mmCIF file of C-alpha atoms in Angstrom:
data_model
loop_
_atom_site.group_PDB
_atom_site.id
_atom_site.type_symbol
_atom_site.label_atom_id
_atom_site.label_comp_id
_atom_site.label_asym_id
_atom_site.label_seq_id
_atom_site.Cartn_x
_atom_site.Cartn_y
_atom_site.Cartn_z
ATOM 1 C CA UNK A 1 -38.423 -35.868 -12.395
ATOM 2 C CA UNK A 2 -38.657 -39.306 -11.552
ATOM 3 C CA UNK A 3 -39.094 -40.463 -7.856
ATOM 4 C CA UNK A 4 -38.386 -44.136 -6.945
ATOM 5 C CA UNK A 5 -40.103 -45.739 -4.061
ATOM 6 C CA UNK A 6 -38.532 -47.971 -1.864
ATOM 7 C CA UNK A 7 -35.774 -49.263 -4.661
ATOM 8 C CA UNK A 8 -34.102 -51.962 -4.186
ATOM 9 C CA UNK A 9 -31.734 -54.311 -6.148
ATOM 10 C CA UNK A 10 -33.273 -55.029 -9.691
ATOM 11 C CA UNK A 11 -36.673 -53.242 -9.157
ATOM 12 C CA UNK A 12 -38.251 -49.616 -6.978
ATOM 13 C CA UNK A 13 -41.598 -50.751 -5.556
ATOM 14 C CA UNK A 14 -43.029 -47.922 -7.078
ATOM 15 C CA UNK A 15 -42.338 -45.317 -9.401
ATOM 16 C CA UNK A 16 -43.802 -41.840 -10.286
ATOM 17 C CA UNK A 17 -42.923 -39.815 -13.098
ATOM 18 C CA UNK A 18 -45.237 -36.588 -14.803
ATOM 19 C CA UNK A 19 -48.178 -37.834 -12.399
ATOM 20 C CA UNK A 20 -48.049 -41.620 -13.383
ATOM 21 C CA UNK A 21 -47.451 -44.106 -11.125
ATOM 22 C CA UNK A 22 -46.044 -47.407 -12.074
ATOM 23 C CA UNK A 23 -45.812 -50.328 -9.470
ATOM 24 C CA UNK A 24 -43.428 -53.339 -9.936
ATOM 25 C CA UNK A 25 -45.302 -56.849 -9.545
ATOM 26 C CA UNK A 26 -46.398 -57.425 -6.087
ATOM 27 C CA UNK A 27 -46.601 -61.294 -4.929
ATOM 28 C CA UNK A 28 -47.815 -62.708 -1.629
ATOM 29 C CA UNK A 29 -45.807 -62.498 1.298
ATOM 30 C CA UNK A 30 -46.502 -65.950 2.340
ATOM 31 C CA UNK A 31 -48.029 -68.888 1.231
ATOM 32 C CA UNK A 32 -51.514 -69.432 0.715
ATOM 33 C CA UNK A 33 -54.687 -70.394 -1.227
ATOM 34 C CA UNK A 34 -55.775 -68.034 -4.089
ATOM 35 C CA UNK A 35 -57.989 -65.736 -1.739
ATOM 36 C CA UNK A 36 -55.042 -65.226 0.625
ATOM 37 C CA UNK A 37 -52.744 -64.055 -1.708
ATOM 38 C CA UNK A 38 -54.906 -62.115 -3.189
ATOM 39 C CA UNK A 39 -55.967 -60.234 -0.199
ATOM 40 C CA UNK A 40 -52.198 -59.580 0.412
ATOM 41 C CA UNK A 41 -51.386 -57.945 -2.760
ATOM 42 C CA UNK A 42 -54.189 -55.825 -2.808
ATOM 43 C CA UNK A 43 -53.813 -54.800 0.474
ATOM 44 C CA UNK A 44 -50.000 -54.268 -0.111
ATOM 45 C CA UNK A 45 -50.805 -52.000 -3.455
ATOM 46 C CA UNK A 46 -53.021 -50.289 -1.092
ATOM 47 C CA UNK A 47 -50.200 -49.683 1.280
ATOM 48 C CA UNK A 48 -47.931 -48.538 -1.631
ATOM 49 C CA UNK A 49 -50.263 -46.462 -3.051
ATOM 50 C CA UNK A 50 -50.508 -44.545 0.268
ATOM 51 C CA UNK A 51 -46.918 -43.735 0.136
ATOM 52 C CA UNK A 52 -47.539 -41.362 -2.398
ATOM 53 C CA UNK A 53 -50.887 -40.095 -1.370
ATOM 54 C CA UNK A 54 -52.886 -41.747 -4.059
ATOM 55 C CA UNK A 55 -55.325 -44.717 -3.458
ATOM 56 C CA UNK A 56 -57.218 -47.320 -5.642
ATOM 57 C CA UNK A 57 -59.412 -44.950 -7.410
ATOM 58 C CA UNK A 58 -56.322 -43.605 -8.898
ATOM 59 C CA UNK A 59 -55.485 -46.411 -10.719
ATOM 60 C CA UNK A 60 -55.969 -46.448 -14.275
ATOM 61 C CA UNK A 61 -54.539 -50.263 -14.875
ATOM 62 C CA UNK A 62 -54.170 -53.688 -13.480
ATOM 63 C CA UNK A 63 -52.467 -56.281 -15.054
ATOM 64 C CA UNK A 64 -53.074 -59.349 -13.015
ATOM 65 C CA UNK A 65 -51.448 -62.982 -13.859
ATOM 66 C CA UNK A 66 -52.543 -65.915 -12.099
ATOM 67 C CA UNK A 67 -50.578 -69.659 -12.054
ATOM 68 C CA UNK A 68 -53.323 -71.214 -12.294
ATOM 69 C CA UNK A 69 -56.573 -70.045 -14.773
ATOM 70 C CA UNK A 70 -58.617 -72.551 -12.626
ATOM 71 C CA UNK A 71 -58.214 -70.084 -9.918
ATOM 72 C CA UNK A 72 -60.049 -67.365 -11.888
ATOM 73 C CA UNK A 73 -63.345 -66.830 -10.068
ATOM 74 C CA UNK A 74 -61.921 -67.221 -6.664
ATOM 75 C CA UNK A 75 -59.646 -64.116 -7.141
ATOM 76 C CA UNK A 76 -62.591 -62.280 -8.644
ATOM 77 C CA UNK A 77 -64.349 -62.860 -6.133
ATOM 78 C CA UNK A 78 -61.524 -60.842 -3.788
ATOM 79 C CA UNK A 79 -61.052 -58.627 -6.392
ATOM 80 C CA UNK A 80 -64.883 -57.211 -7.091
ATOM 81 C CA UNK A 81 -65.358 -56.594 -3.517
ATOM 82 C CA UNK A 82 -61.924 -54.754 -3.587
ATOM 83 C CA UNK A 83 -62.027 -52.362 -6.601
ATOM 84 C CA UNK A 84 -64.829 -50.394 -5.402
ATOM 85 C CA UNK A 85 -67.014 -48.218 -8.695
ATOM 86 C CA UNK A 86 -64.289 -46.830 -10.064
ATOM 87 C CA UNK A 87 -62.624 -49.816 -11.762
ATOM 88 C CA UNK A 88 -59.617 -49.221 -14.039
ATOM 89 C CA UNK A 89 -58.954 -51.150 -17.142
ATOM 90 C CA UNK A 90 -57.660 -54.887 -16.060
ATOM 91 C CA UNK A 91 -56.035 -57.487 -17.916
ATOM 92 C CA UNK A 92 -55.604 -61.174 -16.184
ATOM 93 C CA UNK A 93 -53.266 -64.094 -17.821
ATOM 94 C CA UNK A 94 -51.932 -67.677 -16.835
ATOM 95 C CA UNK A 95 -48.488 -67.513 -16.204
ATOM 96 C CA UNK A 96 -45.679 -69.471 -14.868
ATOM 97 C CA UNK A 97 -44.783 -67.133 -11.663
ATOM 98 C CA UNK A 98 -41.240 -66.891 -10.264
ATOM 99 C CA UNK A 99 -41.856 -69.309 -7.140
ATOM 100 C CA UNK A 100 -44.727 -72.231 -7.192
ATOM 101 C CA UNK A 101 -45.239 -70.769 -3.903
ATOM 102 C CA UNK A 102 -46.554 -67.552 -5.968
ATOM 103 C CA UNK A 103 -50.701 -67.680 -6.763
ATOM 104 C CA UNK A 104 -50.928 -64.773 -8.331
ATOM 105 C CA UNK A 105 -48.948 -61.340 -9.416
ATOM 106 C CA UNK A 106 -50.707 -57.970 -10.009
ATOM 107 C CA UNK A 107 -48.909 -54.465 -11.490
ATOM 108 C CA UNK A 108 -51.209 -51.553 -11.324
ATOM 109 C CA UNK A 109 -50.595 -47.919 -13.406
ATOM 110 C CA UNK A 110 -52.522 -44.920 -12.300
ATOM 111 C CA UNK A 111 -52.325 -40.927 -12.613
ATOM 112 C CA UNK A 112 -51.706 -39.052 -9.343
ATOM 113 C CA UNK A 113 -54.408 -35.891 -10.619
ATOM 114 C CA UNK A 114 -56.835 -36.041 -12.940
ATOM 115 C CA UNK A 115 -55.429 -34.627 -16.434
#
């Protein structure tokens, strides 16, 4: 069974399907400097996480792209204090994001119960 979370037009926020969860990118609601958006998403996967009972030490992924490179150890710095000691497996990029108003965009994968 697949369940879709809060789907809208082109994308669900989240999905779950045989214990996996899969989020769609999640960008900043508003403008701001690196560390702002940053806090936002995480604090929005957070909040998306909770919808299906699971939180950030169920994550077994993060795939984080960033407009800017240069912007690197300021979201790290947001991040580390974030992700706690149970860090999943994280990949960051440059990218050209869908808005210049966009900083950054993170997707995150995890497993509901342990296998």
């Amino acid at each position: 069974m697949i369940e879709r979370i809060n789907p809208g037009t082109r994308a669900s926020q989240l999905v779950v399907v045989d214990e996996r969860i899969e989020t769609s990118g999640i960008v900043a609601l508003t403008p701001g400097d690196i560390t702002e958006q940053t806090r936002c998403v995480l604090a929005q996967l957070e909040a998306w996480l909770a919808q299906v009972g699971a939180d950030k030490n169920n994550l077994t992924r993060i795939q984080i792209w960033l407009a800017n490179m240069n912007e690197f150890s300021a979201m790290n710095a947001v991040y580390d204090a974030w992700v706690g000691e149970q860090p999943p497996a994280r990949a960051c990029v440059g990218a050209a994001l869908a808005s210049p108003d966009y900083r950054i965009e993170i997707q995150a994968f995890g497993q509901l119960r342990a296998a």
